[in-house]
Amino acid sequence: RAKADGRGVYRFFEIQMDAEARERRMLEVELREALKAGEFVLHYQPLVSADDNKPSGFEALIRWNHPIRGMVQPAEFITIAEQIGVIREIGDWTIREACMAASRWPNELLVAVNLSAKHFEASDIAAVVRDALAQSGLSPSRLELEITESLLIECPDEVLAKLTDLKALGVTVAMDDFGTGYSSLSYLLKFPFDKIKIDKSFVAALTEDAVARDILRSIASLGKTLRMHITAEGVETQTQAEFLRKIACTQLQGYYFAKPLSELDLASYLLTHFATVSFTGGSGRRLT
Ligand code: C2E
Ligand code: MG
Ligand code: MG
Ligand code: MG
């Protein structure tokens, strides 16, 4: 009897796995077609200056507008796109699309684009960026590329050469999700980053956790020493914003200021907020 039960359970998992494998294969097929079908869209989340809460630019965040599944978030498809090798085409498209969009914004606003490590490794990324800038007419100083630490581990010399080529174009480079990976100080010294983006997990913890506040202070002063800008992502409350401003983060980003905006919402955001933006709030809880 026990044996029969065991087989039954095993059989159940087999069916379950078949279903997951089928679902996964379907996603893969659809993902290969999505670019041609024009199903990807970029949303744009404001990056605000910590001094005056004015937007200094927007981060482009990809979504897959699937005809049946609806808006699919990047966490659900970027890894699969990397595994099946379509991340190159998706990444190239994202860079071109973001540059085209930014070329229509007021001149002082920059656009930040996330680069997958797989895309970065597999392509002549400087050539892709150069072409996107030329096609859109966007000034290189208005494009920022966000990469994560995972990129720096495997072939540091090759990565350094590619980053140097990119920087020679006049674009800036940010280290995204800082603090979640290896975060070796030697990476920060070796690679020519202009900016550190502190991962949102530290920001989420700061209200309750004195250690998180100490870590944030240390990262901020490290950035100052290295003459890098410091952006804090995932800012959801006024209390967080005030603390981060006090420790001299230079840029803030998060739902407290704005969620990622569709292109339509972005247009009205620019109209209503750009000239006279004012987020300066009243009395929030203060942290020391
Ligand atoms: P990321 O670059 O670190 O982007 C920040 C993520 O945090 C975004 O999620 C954003 O919507 C979310 N976020 C912003 N403000 C807040 C907040 O106040 N609270 C919380 N809890 N979350 C906030 P999203 O858009 O789902 O993107 C997730 C990740 O997917 C990104 O992390 C990035 O690594 C990747 N990604 C997004 N777009 C692209 C892309 O075009 N290409 C590549 N290769 N990766 C992308
Ligand atoms: Mg990012
Ligand atoms: Mg991040
Ligand atoms: Mg992230």
mmCIF file with all atom_site columns, N, CA and C and ligand atoms in Angstrom, residues 45 59-63 73-74 78 94 114-116 146 176-177 200 233-236 254-255 260, ligand 1:
data_model
loop_
_atom_site.group_PDB
_atom_site.id
_atom_site.type_symbol
_atom_site.label_atom_id
_atom_site.label_alt_id
_atom_site.label_comp_id
_atom_site.label_asym_id
_atom_site.label_entity_id
_atom_site.label_seq_id
_atom_site.pdbx_PDB_ins_code
_atom_site.Cartn_x
_atom_site.Cartn_y
_atom_site.Cartn_z
_atom_site.occupancy
_atom_site.B_iso_or_equiv
_atom_site.pdbx_formal_charge
_atom_site.auth_seq_id
_atom_site.auth_comp_id
_atom_site.auth_asym_id
_atom_site.auth_atom_id
_atom_site.pdbx_PDB_model_num
ATOM   1   N N   . GLN A 1 45  ? 10.553 55.128 -15.286 1.00 0.00 ? 45  GLN A N   1
ATOM   2   C CA  . GLN A 1 45  ? 10.407 55.572 -13.896 1.00 0.00 ? 45  GLN A CA  1
ATOM   3   C C   . GLN A 1 45  ? 11.343 56.748 -13.615 1.00 0.00 ? 45  GLN A C   1
ATOM   4   N N   . GLU A 1 59  ? 14.415 55.863 -15.836 1.00 0.00 ? 59  GLU A N   1
ATOM   5   C CA  . GLU A 1 59  ? 14.938 54.524 -16.123 1.00 0.00 ? 59  GLU A CA  1
ATOM   6   C C   . GLU A 1 59  ? 13.928 53.780 -16.985 1.00 0.00 ? 59  GLU A C   1
ATOM   7   N N   . ALA A 1 60  ? 14.410 53.228 -18.092 1.00 0.00 ? 60  ALA A N   1
ATOM   8   C CA  . ALA A 1 60  ? 13.551 52.431 -18.972 1.00 0.00 ? 60  ALA A CA  1
ATOM   9   C C   . ALA A 1 60  ? 13.424 51.025 -18.393 1.00 0.00 ? 60  ALA A C   1
ATOM   10  N N   . LEU A 1 61  ? 12.192 50.558 -18.223 1.00 0.00 ? 61  LEU A N   1
ATOM   11  C CA  . LEU A 1 61  ? 11.939 49.224 -17.673 1.00 0.00 ? 61  LEU A CA  1
ATOM   12  C C   . LEU A 1 61  ? 11.040 48.468 -18.645 1.00 0.00 ? 61  LEU A C   1
ATOM   13  N N   . ILE A 1 62  ? 11.517 47.323 -19.103 1.00 0.00 ? 62  ILE A N   1
ATOM   14  C CA  . ILE A 1 62  ? 10.803 46.612 -20.169 1.00 0.00 ? 62  ILE A CA  1
ATOM   15  C C   . ILE A 1 62  ? 9.605  45.836 -19.613 1.00 0.00 ? 62  ILE A C   1
ATOM   16  N N   . ARG A 1 63  ? 8.561  45.757 -20.391 1.00 0.00 ? 63  ARG A N   1
ATOM   17  C CA  . ARG A 1 63  ? 7.391  44.909 -20.136 1.00 0.00 ? 63  ARG A CA  1
ATOM   18  C C   . ARG A 1 63  ? 7.010  44.211 -21.427 1.00 0.00 ? 63  ARG A C   1
ATOM   19  N N   . GLN A 1 73  ? 5.910  40.992 -16.447 1.00 0.00 ? 73  GLN A N   1
ATOM   20  C CA  . GLN A 1 73  ? 7.021  41.735 -15.850 1.00 0.00 ? 73  GLN A CA  1
ATOM   21  C C   . GLN A 1 73  ? 8.362  41.089 -16.224 1.00 0.00 ? 73  GLN A C   1
ATOM   22  N N   . PRO A 1 74  ? 9.430  41.877 -16.223 1.00 0.00 ? 74  PRO A N   1
ATOM   23  C CA  . PRO A 1 74  ? 10.735 41.352 -16.661 1.00 0.00 ? 74  PRO A CA  1
ATOM   24  C C   . PRO A 1 74  ? 11.226 40.157 -15.850 1.00 0.00 ? 74  PRO A C   1
ATOM   25  N N   . ILE A 1 78  ? 13.028 37.743 -18.582 1.00 0.00 ? 78  ILE A N   1
ATOM   26  C CA  . ILE A 1 78  ? 14.408 38.110 -18.943 1.00 0.00 ? 78  ILE A CA  1
ATOM   27  C C   . ILE A 1 78  ? 15.338 36.895 -18.828 1.00 0.00 ? 78  ILE A C   1
ATOM   28  N N   . THR A 1 94  ? 15.809 47.440 -26.985 1.00 0.00 ? 94  THR A N   1
ATOM   29  C CA  . THR A 1 94  ? 15.597 48.304 -25.816 1.00 0.00 ? 94  THR A CA  1
ATOM   30  C C   . THR A 1 94  ? 16.468 49.562 -25.890 1.00 0.00 ? 94  THR A C   1
ATOM   31  N N   . ASN A 1 114 ? 18.812 49.311 -18.650 1.00 0.00 ? 114 ASN A N   1
ATOM   32  C CA  . ASN A 1 114 ? 19.388 48.118 -18.012 1.00 0.00 ? 114 ASN A CA  1
ATOM   33  C C   . ASN A 1 114 ? 19.976 47.185 -19.067 1.00 0.00 ? 114 ASN A C   1
ATOM   34  N N   . LEU A 1 115 ? 21.195 46.742 -18.835 1.00 0.00 ? 115 LEU A N   1
ATOM   35  C CA  . LEU A 1 115 ? 21.817 45.798 -19.760 1.00 0.00 ? 115 LEU A CA  1
ATOM   36  C C   . LEU A 1 115 ? 21.972 44.448 -19.088 1.00 0.00 ? 115 LEU A C   1
ATOM   37  N N   . SER A 1 116 ? 21.497 43.412 -19.758 1.00 0.00 ? 116 SER A N   1
ATOM   38  C CA  . SER A 1 116 ? 21.736 42.055 -19.271 1.00 0.00 ? 116 SER A CA  1
ATOM   39  C C   . SER A 1 116 ? 23.214 41.703 -19.470 1.00 0.00 ? 116 SER A C   1
ATOM   40  N N   . GLU A 1 146 ? 22.930 50.726 -17.138 1.00 0.00 ? 146 GLU A N   1
ATOM   41  C CA  . GLU A 1 146 ? 22.963 50.100 -15.812 1.00 0.00 ? 146 GLU A CA  1
ATOM   42  C C   . GLU A 1 146 ? 23.369 48.644 -15.959 1.00 0.00 ? 146 GLU A C   1
ATOM   43  N N   . ASP A 1 176 ? 24.198 48.692 -10.907 1.00 0.00 ? 176 ASP A N   1
ATOM   44  C CA  . ASP A 1 176 ? 22.836 48.503 -10.396 1.00 0.00 ? 176 ASP A CA  1
ATOM   45  C C   . ASP A 1 176 ? 22.826 47.481 -9.255  1.00 0.00 ? 176 ASP A C   1
ATOM   46  N N   . ASP A 1 177 ? 21.824 47.559 -8.412  1.00 0.00 ? 177 ASP A N   1
ATOM   47  C CA  . ASP A 1 177 ? 21.612 46.577 -7.336  1.00 0.00 ? 177 ASP A CA  1
ATOM   48  C C   . ASP A 1 177 ? 22.833 46.431 -6.432  1.00 0.00 ? 177 ASP A C   1
ATOM   49  N N   . LYS A 1 200 ? 17.366 48.141 -3.518  1.00 0.00 ? 200 LYS A N   1
ATOM   50  C CA  . LYS A 1 200 ? 16.196 48.549 -2.748  1.00 0.00 ? 200 LYS A CA  1
ATOM   51  C C   . LYS A 1 200 ? 16.013 47.773 -1.443  1.00 0.00 ? 200 LYS A C   1
ATOM   52  N N   . GLU A 1 233 ? 17.380 53.249 -4.857  1.00 0.00 ? 233 GLU A N   1
ATOM   53  C CA  . GLU A 1 233 ? 16.164 52.800 -5.546  1.00 0.00 ? 233 GLU A CA  1
ATOM   54  C C   . GLU A 1 233 ? 15.176 52.236 -4.527  1.00 0.00 ? 233 GLU A C   1
ATOM   55  N N   . GLY A 1 234 ? 13.923 52.145 -4.917  1.00 0.00 ? 234 GLY A N   1
ATOM   56  C CA  . GLY A 1 234 ? 12.914 51.549 -4.041  1.00 0.00 ? 234 GLY A CA  1
ATOM   57  C C   . GLY A 1 234 ? 12.480 52.442 -2.892  1.00 0.00 ? 234 GLY A C   1
ATOM   58  N N   . VAL A 1 235 ? 12.556 53.767 -3.086  1.00 0.00 ? 235 VAL A N   1
ATOM   59  C CA  . VAL A 1 235 ? 12.132 54.703 -2.038  1.00 0.00 ? 235 VAL A CA  1
ATOM   60  C C   . VAL A 1 235 ? 10.603 54.769 -2.029  1.00 0.00 ? 235 VAL A C   1
ATOM   61  N N   . GLU A 1 236 ? 10.005 54.343 -0.923  1.00 0.00 ? 236 GLU A N   1
ATOM   62  C CA  . GLU A 1 236 ? 8.537  54.263 -0.864  1.00 0.00 ? 236 GLU A CA  1
ATOM   63  C C   . GLU A 1 236 ? 7.917  55.237 0.122   1.00 0.00 ? 236 GLU A C   1
ATOM   64  N N   . GLY A 1 254 ? 11.734 55.727 -6.733  1.00 0.00 ? 254 GLY A N   1
ATOM   65  C CA  . GLY A 1 254 ? 10.837 54.795 -6.060  1.00 0.00 ? 254 GLY A CA  1
ATOM   66  C C   . GLY A 1 254 ? 9.389  55.244 -6.133  1.00 0.00 ? 254 GLY A C   1
ATOM   67  N N   . TYR A 1 255 ? 8.516  54.345 -5.653  1.00 0.00 ? 255 TYR A N   1
ATOM   68  C CA  . TYR A 1 255 ? 7.075  54.601 -5.735  1.00 0.00 ? 255 TYR A CA  1
ATOM   69  C C   . TYR A 1 255 ? 6.679  55.881 -5.012  1.00 0.00 ? 255 TYR A C   1
ATOM   70  N N   . PRO A 1 260 ? 6.818  53.257 -12.349 1.00 0.00 ? 260 PRO A N   1
ATOM   71  C CA  . PRO A 1 260 ? 7.169  53.265 -13.778 1.00 0.00 ? 260 PRO A CA  1
ATOM   72  C C   . PRO A 1 260 ? 5.941  53.685 -14.596 1.00 0.00 ? 260 PRO A C   1
HETATM 73  P P1  . C2E B 2 .   ? 16.161 47.148 -11.533 1.00 0.00 ? 1   C2E B P1  1
HETATM 74  O O1  . C2E B 2 .   ? 16.899 47.681 -12.691 1.00 0.00 ? 1   C2E B O1  1
HETATM 75  O O2  . C2E B 2 .   ? 16.861 47.141 -10.220 1.00 0.00 ? 1   C2E B O2  1
HETATM 76  O O3  . C2E B 2 .   ? 14.818 47.999 -11.485 1.00 0.00 ? 1   C2E B O3  1
HETATM 77  C C1  . C2E B 2 .   ? 14.151 48.339 -10.305 1.00 0.00 ? 1   C2E B C1  1
HETATM 78  C C2  . C2E B 2 .   ? 12.885 47.526 -10.108 1.00 0.00 ? 1   C2E B C2  1
HETATM 79  O O4  . C2E B 2 .   ? 12.252 47.978 -8.909  1.00 0.00 ? 1   C2E B O4  1
HETATM 80  C C3  . C2E B 2 .   ? 11.843 47.718 -11.202 1.00 0.00 ? 1   C2E B C3  1
HETATM 81  O O5  . C2E B 2 .   ? 11.130 46.487 -11.308 1.00 0.00 ? 1   C2E B O5  1
HETATM 82  C C4  . C2E B 2 .   ? 10.942 48.784 -10.627 1.00 0.00 ? 1   C2E B C4  1
HETATM 83  O O6  . C2E B 2 .   ? 9.638  48.780 -11.168 1.00 0.00 ? 1   C2E B O6  1
HETATM 84  C C5  . C2E B 2 .   ? 10.933 48.397 -9.167  1.00 0.00 ? 1   C2E B C5  1
HETATM 85  N N1  . C2E B 2 .   ? 10.646 49.524 -8.283  1.00 0.00 ? 1   C2E B N1  1
HETATM 86  C C6  . C2E B 2 .   ? 10.766 50.839 -8.533  1.00 0.00 ? 1   C2E B C6  1
HETATM 87  N N2  . C2E B 2 .   ? 10.423 51.582 -7.469  1.00 0.00 ? 1   C2E B N2  1
HETATM 88  C C7  . C2E B 2 .   ? 10.100 50.712 -6.494  1.00 0.00 ? 1   C2E B C7  1
HETATM 89  C C8  . C2E B 2 .   ? 9.642  50.865 -5.126  1.00 0.00 ? 1   C2E B C8  1
HETATM 90  O O7  . C2E B 2 .   ? 9.508  51.965 -4.602  1.00 0.00 ? 1   C2E B O7  1
HETATM 91  N N3  . C2E B 2 .   ? 9.405  49.720 -4.439  1.00 0.00 ? 1   C2E B N3  1
HETATM 92  C C9  . C2E B 2 .   ? 9.567  48.489 -4.982  1.00 0.00 ? 1   C2E B C9  1
HETATM 93  N N4  . C2E B 2 .   ? 9.304  47.425 -4.230  1.00 0.00 ? 1   C2E B N4  1
HETATM 94  N N5  . C2E B 2 .   ? 9.976  48.308 -6.269  1.00 0.00 ? 1   C2E B N5  1
HETATM 95  C C10 . C2E B 2 .   ? 10.241 49.398 -7.011  1.00 0.00 ? 1   C2E B C10 1
HETATM 96  P P2  . C2E B 2 .   ? 10.826 45.828 -12.720 1.00 0.00 ? 1   C2E B P2  1
HETATM 97  O O8  . C2E B 2 .   ? 10.421 46.879 -13.707 1.00 0.00 ? 1   C2E B O8  1
HETATM 98  O O9  . C2E B 2 .   ? 9.919  44.668 -12.490 1.00 0.00 ? 1   C2E B O9  1
HETATM 99  O O10 . C2E B 2 .   ? 12.239 45.299 -13.171 1.00 0.00 ? 1   C2E B O10 1
HETATM 100 C C11 . C2E B 2 .   ? 12.893 44.292 -12.456 1.00 0.00 ? 1   C2E B C11 1
HETATM 101 C C12 . C2E B 2 .   ? 14.279 44.058 -12.986 1.00 0.00 ? 1   C2E B C12 1
HETATM 102 O O11 . C2E B 2 .   ? 14.237 43.565 -14.323 1.00 0.00 ? 1   C2E B O11 1
HETATM 103 C C13 . C2E B 2 .   ? 15.111 45.334 -13.064 1.00 0.00 ? 1   C2E B C13 1
HETATM 104 O O12 . C2E B 2 .   ? 15.663 45.641 -11.809 1.00 0.00 ? 1   C2E B O12 1
HETATM 105 C C14 . C2E B 2 .   ? 16.155 44.932 -14.077 1.00 0.00 ? 1   C2E B C14 1
HETATM 106 O O13 . C2E B 2 .   ? 17.178 44.186 -13.478 1.00 0.00 ? 1   C2E B O13 1
HETATM 107 C C15 . C2E B 2 .   ? 15.359 44.026 -15.004 1.00 0.00 ? 1   C2E B C15 1
HETATM 108 N N6  . C2E B 2 .   ? 14.957 44.803 -16.206 1.00 0.00 ? 1   C2E B N6  1
HETATM 109 C C16 . C2E B 2 .   ? 13.975 45.708 -16.337 1.00 0.00 ? 1   C2E B C16 1
HETATM 110 N N7  . C2E B 2 .   ? 13.944 46.212 -17.586 1.00 0.00 ? 1   C2E B N7  1
HETATM 111 C C17 . C2E B 2 .   ? 14.970 45.627 -18.252 1.00 0.00 ? 1   C2E B C17 1
HETATM 112 C C18 . C2E B 2 .   ? 15.483 45.738 -19.584 1.00 0.00 ? 1   C2E B C18 1
HETATM 113 O O14 . C2E B 2 .   ? 15.021 46.523 -20.431 1.00 0.00 ? 1   C2E B O14 1
HETATM 114 N N8  . C2E B 2 .   ? 16.550 44.943 -19.914 1.00 0.00 ? 1   C2E B N8  1
HETATM 115 C C19 . C2E B 2 .   ? 17.111 44.089 -18.985 1.00 0.00 ? 1   C2E B C19 1
HETATM 116 N N9  . C2E B 2 .   ? 18.157 43.358 -19.388 1.00 0.00 ? 1   C2E B N9  1
HETATM 117 N N10 . C2E B 2 .   ? 16.668 43.979 -17.745 1.00 0.00 ? 1   C2E B N10 1
HETATM 118 C C20 . C2E B 2 .   ? 15.603 44.734 -17.364 1.00 0.00 ? 1   C2E B C20 1
#
